[in-house]
mmCIF file of C-alpha atoms in Angstrom:
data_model
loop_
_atom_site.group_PDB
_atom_site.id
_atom_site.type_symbol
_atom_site.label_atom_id
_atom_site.label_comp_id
_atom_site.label_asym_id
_atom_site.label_seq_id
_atom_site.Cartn_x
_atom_site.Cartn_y
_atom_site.Cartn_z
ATOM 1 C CA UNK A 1 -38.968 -85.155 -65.325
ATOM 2 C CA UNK A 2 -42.499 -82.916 -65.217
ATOM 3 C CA UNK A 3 -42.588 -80.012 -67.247
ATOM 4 C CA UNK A 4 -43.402 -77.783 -64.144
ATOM 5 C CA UNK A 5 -39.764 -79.233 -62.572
ATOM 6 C CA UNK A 6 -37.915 -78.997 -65.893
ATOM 7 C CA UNK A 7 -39.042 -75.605 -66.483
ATOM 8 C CA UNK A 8 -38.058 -74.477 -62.777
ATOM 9 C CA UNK A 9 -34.737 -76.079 -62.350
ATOM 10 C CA UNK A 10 -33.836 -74.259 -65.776
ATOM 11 C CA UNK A 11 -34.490 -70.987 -64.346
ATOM 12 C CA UNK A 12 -32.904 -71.586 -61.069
ATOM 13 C CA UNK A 13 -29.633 -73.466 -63.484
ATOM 14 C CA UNK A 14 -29.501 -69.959 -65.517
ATOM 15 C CA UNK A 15 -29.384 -68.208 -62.583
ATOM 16 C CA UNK A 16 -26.756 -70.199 -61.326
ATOM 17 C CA UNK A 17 -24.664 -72.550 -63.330
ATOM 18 C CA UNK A 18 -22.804 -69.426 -64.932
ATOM 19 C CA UNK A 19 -21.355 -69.157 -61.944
ATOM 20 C CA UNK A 20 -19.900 -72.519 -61.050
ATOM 21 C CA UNK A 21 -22.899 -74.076 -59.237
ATOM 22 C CA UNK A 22 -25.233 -77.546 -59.982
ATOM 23 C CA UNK A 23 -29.070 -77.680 -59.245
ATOM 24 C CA UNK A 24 -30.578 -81.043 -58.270
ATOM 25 C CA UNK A 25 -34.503 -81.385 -57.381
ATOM 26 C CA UNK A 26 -35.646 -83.712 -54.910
ATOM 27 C CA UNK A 27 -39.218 -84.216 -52.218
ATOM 28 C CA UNK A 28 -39.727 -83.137 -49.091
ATOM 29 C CA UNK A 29 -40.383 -86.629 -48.410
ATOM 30 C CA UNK A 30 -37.481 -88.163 -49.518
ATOM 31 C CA UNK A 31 -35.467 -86.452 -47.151
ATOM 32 C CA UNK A 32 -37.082 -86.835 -44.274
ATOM 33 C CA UNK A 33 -37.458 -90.365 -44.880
ATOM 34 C CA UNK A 34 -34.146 -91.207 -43.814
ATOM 35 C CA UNK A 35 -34.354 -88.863 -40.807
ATOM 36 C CA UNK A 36 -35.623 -88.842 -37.518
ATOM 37 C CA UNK A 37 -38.913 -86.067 -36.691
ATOM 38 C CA UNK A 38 -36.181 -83.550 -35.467
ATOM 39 C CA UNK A 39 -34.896 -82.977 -38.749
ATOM 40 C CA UNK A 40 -37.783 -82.874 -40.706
ATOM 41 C CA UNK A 41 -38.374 -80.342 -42.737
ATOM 42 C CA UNK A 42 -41.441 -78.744 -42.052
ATOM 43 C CA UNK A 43 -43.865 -78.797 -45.064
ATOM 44 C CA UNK A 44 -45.686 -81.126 -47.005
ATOM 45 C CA UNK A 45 -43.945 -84.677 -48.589
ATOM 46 C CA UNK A 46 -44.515 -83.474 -51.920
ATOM 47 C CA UNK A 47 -43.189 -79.955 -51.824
ATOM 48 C CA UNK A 48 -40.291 -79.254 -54.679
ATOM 49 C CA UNK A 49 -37.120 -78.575 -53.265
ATOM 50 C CA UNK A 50 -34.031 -78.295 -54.957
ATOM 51 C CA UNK A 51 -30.134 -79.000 -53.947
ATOM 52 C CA UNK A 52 -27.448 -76.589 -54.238
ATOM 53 C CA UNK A 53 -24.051 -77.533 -54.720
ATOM 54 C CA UNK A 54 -20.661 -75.726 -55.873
ATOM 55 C CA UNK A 55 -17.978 -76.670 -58.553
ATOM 56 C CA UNK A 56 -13.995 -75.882 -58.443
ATOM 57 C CA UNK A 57 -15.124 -73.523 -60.815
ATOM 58 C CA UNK A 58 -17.573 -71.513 -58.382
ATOM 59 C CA UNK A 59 -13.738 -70.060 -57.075
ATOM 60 C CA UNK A 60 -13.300 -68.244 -59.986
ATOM 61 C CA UNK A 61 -16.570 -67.719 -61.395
ATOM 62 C CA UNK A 62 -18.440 -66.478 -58.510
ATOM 63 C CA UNK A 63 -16.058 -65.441 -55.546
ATOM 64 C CA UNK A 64 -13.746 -63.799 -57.311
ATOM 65 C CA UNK A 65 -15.850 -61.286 -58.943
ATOM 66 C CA UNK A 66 -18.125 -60.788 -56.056
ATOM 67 C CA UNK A 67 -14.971 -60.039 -53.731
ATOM 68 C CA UNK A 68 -14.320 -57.029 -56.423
ATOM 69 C CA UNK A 69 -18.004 -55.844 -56.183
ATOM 70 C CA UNK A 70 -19.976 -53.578 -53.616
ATOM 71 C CA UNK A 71 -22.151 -56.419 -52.324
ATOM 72 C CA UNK A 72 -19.781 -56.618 -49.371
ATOM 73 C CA UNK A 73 -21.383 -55.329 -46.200
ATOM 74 C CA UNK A 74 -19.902 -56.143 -43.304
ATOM 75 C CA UNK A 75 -17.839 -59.124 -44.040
ATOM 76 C CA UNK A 76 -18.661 -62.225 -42.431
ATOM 77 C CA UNK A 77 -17.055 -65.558 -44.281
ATOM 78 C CA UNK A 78 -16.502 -64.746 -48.193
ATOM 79 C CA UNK A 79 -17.417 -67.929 -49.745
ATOM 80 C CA UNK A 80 -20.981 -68.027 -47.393
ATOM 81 C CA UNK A 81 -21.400 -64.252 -48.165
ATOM 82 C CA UNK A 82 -20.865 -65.089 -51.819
ATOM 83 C CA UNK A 83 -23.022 -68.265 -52.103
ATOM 84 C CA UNK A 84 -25.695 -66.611 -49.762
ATOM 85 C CA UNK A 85 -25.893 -63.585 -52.594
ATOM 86 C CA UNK A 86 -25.993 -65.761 -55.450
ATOM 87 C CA UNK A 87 -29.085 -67.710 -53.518
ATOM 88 C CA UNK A 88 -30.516 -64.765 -53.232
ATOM 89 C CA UNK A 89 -30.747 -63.895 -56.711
ATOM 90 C CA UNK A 90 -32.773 -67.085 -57.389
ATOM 91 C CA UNK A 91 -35.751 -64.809 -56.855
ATOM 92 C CA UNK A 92 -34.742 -62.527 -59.830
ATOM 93 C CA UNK A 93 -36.157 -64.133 -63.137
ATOM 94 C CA UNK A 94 -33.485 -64.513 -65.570
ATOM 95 C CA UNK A 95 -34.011 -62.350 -68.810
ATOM 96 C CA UNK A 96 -33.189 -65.114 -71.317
ATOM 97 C CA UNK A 97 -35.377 -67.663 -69.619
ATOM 98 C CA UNK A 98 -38.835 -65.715 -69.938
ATOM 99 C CA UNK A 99 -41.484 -68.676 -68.664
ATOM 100 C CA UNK A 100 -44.789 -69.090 -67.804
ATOM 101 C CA UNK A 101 -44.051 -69.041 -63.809
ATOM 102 C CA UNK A 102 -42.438 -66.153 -62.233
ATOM 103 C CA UNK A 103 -39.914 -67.017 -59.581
ATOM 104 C CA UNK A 104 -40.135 -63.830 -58.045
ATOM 105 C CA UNK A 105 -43.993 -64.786 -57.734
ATOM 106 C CA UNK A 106 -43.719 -68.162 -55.884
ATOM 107 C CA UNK A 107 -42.476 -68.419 -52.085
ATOM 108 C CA UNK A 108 -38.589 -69.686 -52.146
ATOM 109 C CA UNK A 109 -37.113 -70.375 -48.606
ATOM 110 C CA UNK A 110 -33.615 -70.691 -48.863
ATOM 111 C CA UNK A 111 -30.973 -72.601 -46.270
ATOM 112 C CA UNK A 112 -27.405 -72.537 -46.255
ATOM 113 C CA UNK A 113 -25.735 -75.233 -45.329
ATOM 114 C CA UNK A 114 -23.753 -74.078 -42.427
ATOM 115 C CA UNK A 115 -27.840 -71.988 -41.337
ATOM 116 C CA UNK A 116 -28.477 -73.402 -37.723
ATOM 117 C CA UNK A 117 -32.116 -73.770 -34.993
ATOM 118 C CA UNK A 118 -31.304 -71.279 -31.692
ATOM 119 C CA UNK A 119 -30.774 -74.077 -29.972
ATOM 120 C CA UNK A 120 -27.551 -75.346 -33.118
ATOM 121 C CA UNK A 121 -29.574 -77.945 -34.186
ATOM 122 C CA UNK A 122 -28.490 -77.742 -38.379
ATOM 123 C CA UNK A 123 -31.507 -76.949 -40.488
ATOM 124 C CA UNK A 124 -30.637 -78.841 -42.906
ATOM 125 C CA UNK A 125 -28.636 -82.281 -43.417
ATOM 126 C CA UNK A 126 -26.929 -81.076 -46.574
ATOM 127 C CA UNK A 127 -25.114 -84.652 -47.150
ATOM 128 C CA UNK A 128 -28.510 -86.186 -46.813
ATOM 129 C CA UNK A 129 -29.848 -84.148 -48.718
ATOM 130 C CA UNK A 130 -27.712 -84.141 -51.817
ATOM 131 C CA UNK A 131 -27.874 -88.153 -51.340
ATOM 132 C CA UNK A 132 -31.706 -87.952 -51.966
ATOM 133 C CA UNK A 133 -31.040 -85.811 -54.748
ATOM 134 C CA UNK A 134 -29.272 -88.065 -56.744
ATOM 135 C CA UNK A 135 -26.618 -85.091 -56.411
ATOM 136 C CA UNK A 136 -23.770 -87.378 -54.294
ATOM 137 C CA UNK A 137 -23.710 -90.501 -53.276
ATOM 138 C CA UNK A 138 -23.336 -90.125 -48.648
ATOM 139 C CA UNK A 139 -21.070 -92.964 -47.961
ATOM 140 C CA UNK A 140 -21.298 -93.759 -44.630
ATOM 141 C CA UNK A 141 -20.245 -96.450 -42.168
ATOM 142 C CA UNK A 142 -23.114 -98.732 -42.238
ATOM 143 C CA UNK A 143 -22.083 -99.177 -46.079
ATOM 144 C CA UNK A 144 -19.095 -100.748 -45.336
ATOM 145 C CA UNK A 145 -19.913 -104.642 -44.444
ATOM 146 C CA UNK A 146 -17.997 -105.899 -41.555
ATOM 147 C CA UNK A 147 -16.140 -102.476 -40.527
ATOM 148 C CA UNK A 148 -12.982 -102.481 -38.622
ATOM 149 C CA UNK A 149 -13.359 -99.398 -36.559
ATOM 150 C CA UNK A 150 -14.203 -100.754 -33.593
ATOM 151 C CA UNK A 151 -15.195 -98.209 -31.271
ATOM 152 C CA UNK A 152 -14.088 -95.139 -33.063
ATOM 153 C CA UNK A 153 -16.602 -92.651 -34.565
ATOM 154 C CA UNK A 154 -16.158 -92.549 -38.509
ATOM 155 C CA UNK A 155 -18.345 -89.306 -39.734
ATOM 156 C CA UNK A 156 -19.647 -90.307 -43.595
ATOM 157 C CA UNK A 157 -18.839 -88.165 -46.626
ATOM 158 C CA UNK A 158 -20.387 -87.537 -50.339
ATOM 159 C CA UNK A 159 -18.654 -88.073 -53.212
ATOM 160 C CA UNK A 160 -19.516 -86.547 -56.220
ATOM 161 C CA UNK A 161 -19.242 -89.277 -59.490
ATOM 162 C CA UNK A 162 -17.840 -86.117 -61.795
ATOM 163 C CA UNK A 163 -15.705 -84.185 -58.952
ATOM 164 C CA UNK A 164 -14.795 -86.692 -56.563
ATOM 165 C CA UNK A 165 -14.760 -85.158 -53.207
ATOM 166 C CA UNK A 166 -13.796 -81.826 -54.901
ATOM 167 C CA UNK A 167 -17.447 -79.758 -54.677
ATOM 168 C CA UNK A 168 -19.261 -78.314 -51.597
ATOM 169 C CA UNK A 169 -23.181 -78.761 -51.445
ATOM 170 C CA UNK A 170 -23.861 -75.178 -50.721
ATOM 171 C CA UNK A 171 -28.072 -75.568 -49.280
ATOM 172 C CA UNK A 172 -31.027 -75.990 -50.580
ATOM 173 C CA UNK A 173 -33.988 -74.123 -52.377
ATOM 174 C CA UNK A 174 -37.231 -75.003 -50.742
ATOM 175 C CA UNK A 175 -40.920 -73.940 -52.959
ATOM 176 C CA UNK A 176 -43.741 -74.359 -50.371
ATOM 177 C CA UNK A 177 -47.078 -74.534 -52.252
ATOM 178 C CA UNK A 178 -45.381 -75.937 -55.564
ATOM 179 C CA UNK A 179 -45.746 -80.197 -55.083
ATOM 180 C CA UNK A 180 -44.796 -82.698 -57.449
ATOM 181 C CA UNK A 181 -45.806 -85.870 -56.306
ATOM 182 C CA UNK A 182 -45.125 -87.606 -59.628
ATOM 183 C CA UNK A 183 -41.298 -86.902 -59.928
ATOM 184 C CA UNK A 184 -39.691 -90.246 -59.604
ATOM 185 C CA UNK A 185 -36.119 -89.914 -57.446
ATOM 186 C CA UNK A 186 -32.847 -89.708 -59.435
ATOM 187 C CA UNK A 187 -30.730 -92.646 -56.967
ATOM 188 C CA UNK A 188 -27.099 -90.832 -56.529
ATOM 189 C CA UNK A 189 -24.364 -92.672 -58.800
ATOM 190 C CA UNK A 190 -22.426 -95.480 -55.954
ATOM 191 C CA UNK A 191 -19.034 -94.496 -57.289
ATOM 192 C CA UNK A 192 -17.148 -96.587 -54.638
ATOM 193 C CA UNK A 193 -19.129 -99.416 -55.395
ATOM 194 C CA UNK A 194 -16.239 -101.837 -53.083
ATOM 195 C CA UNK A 195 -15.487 -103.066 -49.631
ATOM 196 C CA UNK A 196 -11.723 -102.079 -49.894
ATOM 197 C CA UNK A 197 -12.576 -98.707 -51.831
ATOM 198 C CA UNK A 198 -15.049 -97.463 -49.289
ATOM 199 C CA UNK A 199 -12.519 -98.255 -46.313
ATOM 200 C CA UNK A 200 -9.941 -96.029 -48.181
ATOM 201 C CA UNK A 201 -12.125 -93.400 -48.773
ATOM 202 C CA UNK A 202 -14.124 -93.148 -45.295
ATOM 203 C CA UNK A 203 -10.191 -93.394 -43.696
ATOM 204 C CA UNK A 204 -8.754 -90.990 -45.777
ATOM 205 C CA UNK A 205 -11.906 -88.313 -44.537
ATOM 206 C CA UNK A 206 -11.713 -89.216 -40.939
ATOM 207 C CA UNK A 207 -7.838 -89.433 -40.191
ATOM 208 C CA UNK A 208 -5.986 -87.891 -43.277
ATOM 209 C CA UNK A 209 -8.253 -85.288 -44.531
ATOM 210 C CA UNK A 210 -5.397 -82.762 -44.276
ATOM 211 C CA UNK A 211 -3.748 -84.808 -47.776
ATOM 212 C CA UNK A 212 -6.806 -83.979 -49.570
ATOM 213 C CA UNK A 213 -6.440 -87.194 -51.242
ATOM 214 C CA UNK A 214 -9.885 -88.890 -50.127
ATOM 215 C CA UNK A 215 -11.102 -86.114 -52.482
ATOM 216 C CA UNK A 216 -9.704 -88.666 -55.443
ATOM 217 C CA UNK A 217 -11.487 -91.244 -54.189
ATOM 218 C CA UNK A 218 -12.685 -91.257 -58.458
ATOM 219 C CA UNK A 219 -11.081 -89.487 -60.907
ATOM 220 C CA UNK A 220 -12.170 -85.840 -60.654
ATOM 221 C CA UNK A 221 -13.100 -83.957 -63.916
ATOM 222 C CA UNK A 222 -11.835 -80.759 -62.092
ATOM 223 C CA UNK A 223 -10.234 -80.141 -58.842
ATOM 224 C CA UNK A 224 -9.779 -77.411 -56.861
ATOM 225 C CA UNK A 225 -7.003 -75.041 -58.290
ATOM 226 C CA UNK A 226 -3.685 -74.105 -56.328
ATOM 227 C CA UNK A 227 -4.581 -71.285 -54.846
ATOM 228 C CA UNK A 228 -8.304 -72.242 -54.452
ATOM 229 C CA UNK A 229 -6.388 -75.221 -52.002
ATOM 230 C CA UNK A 230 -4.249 -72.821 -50.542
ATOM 231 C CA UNK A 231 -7.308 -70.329 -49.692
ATOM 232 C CA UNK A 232 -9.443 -73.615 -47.878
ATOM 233 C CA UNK A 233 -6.196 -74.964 -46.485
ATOM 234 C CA UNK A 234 -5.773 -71.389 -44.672
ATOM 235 C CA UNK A 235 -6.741 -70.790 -40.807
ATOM 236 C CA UNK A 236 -10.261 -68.765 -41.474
ATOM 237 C CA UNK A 237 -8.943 -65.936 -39.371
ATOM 238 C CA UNK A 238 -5.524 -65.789 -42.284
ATOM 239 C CA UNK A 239 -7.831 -66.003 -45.034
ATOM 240 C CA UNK A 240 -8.545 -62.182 -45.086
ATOM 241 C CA UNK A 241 -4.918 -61.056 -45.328
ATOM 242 C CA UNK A 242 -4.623 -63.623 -48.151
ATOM 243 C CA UNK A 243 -7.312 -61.993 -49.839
ATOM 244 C CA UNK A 244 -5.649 -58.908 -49.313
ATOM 245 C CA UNK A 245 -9.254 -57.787 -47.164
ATOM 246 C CA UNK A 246 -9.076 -56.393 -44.128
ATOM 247 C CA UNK A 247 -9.921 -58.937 -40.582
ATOM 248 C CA UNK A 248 -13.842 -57.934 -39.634
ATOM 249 C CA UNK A 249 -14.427 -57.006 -36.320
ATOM 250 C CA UNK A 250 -15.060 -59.972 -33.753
ATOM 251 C CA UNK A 251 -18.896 -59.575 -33.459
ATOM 252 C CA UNK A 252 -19.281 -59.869 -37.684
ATOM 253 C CA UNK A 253 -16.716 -62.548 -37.689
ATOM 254 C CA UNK A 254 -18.579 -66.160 -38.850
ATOM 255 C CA UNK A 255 -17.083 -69.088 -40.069
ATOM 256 C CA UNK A 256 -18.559 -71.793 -41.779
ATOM 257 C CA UNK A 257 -18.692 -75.275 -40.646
ATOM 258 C CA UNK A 258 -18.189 -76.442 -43.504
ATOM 259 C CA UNK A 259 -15.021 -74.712 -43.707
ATOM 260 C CA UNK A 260 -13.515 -75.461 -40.363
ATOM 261 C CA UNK A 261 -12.386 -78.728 -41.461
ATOM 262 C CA UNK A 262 -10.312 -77.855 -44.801
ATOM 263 C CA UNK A 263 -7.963 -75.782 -42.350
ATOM 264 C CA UNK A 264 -4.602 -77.835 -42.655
ATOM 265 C CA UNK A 265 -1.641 -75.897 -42.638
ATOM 266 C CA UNK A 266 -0.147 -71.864 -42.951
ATOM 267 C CA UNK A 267 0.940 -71.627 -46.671
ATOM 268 C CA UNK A 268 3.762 -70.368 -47.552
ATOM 269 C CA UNK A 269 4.075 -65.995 -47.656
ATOM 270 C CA UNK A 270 2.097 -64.563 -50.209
ATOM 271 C CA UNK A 271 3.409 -61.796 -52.633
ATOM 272 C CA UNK A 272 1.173 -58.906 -52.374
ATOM 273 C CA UNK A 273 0.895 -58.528 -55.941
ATOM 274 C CA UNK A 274 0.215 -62.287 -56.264
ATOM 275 C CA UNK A 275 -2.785 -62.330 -54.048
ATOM 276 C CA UNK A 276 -4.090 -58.352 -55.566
ATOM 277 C CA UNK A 277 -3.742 -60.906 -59.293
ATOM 278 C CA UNK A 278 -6.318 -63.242 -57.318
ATOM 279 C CA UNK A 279 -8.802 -61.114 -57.426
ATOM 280 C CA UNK A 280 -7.526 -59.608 -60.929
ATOM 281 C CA UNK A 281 -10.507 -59.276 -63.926
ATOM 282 C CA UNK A 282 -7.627 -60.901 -66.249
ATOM 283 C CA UNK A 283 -7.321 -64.075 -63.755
ATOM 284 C CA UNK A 284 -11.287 -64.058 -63.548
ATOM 285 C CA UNK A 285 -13.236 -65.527 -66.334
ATOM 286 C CA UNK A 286 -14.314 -62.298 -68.470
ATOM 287 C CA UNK A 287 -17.236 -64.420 -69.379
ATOM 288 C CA UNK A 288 -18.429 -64.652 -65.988
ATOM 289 C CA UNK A 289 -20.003 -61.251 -65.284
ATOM 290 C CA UNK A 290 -19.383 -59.854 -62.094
ATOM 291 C CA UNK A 291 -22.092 -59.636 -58.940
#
């Protein structure tokens, strides 16, 4: 990898990777190679960009403590609001990472994943993206010779080769002006490598995603915790009472797309003092310093 990459990603990582998040650089190019012009991005092939992705540990790490802070103005989805603030502070230089180029001193564009054109066209293709990356491998249905679905529409899906399907790619970190034409491409690990594998697994997304098992489609290093599944399995509008926050008003009220489709079913009642220990410094990492 160039220096001028290494050197970067490690600033953006210790920024980051404390809190439960991976950092994956990539082209311009790359990425909207595989794309038609209307989701290009917008700047030159060689521009560094980076992909952003979340852990099982970014529940704990990173949402937990910033749910106890005073970064919460008016609430809009807590995981975006969370990952959005922790984006944010890619612009902050690190103390223990003291380098020769200044993030704050470069020009970062940021996109969430869920960010959308006036007209909800996405602004960014995060599976593609973390494909390019070499963060995921996008497994999609032209990868599965000879399909048998017919008709039907089958929607691909990235699997991670440490966390299965158990991670969210969370945006990316876009630095017009900085271009690295000589970074080679890191090809995403094909984890699924079979026929029969990849049927299972694209299946499992489509028609059963409410089992959470096509997450498993390899043996996960970490999955989500109980109450991390119980949180994502939640109708958005139940989650605040399960966080013990109190509903936003209407107009505030987004929800992530990326969210929408983890609703499965109304857990069971939560004790009061069970969901308060959620958000608890002795159930959060002391390690992890707050927001």
């Amino acid at each position: 990898m160039e220096p001028q990459v290494s050197e970067l990603k490690q600033k953006i990582e210790d920024t980051l990777c404390p809190f439960g998040f991976e950092v994956y650089p990539f082209q311009v190019a790359w990425y909207n190679a595989l794309l038609p012009p209307v989701f290009h991005l917008s700047l030159p092939g060689p521009t560094l960009a980076f992909l952003v992705l979340s852990t099982p540990a970014m529940f704990d790490r990173a949402l937990k403590p910033f749910l106890q802070s005073c970064h919460l103005r008016p609430l809009t989805d807590p995981v975006d609001q969370c990952v959005a603030y922790h984006l944010g502070r890619i612009r902050e230089d690190p103390p223990s990472c003291p380098a020769s180029q200044s993030l704050p001193e470069l020009q970062i564009e940021v996109i969430a994943d869920y960010e959308v054109h006036p007209n909800r066209r996405p602004k960014i293709l995060a599976q593609t993206a973390a494909h390019v990356a070499g963060a995921a491998y996008y497994y999609q249905r032209k990868d599965v010779e000879a399909d048998p679905w017919g008709n039907q529409h089958i929607s691909g899906v990235c699997i991670h080769p440490r966390f299965g399907g158990w991670f969210a790619i969370r945006g990316v970190v876009l630095l017009p002006g900085i271009e690295v034409p000589d970074l080679l491409p890191t090809k995403p690990l094909d984890c699924v490598p079979t026929r029969a594998d990849r049927i299972t697994l694209l299946e499992g997304f489509n028609f059963h995603w409410r089992d959470w098992t096509y997450r498993d489609a390899v043996a996960p290093q970490e999955r989500y915790s109980e109450e991390q599944k119980a949180y994502f399995s939640t109708p958005p509008a139940q989650r605040w009472a399960l966080l013990g926050l109190a509903l936003p008003s209407e107009e505030h009220s987004l929800v992530s797309p990326e969210l929408l489709p983890l609703t499965t079913h109304t857990p069971k009642p939560q004790n009061p003092s069970t969901v308060r220990g959620w958000l608890s410094p002795r159930v959060s990492p002391s390690a992890s310093p707050g927001p």
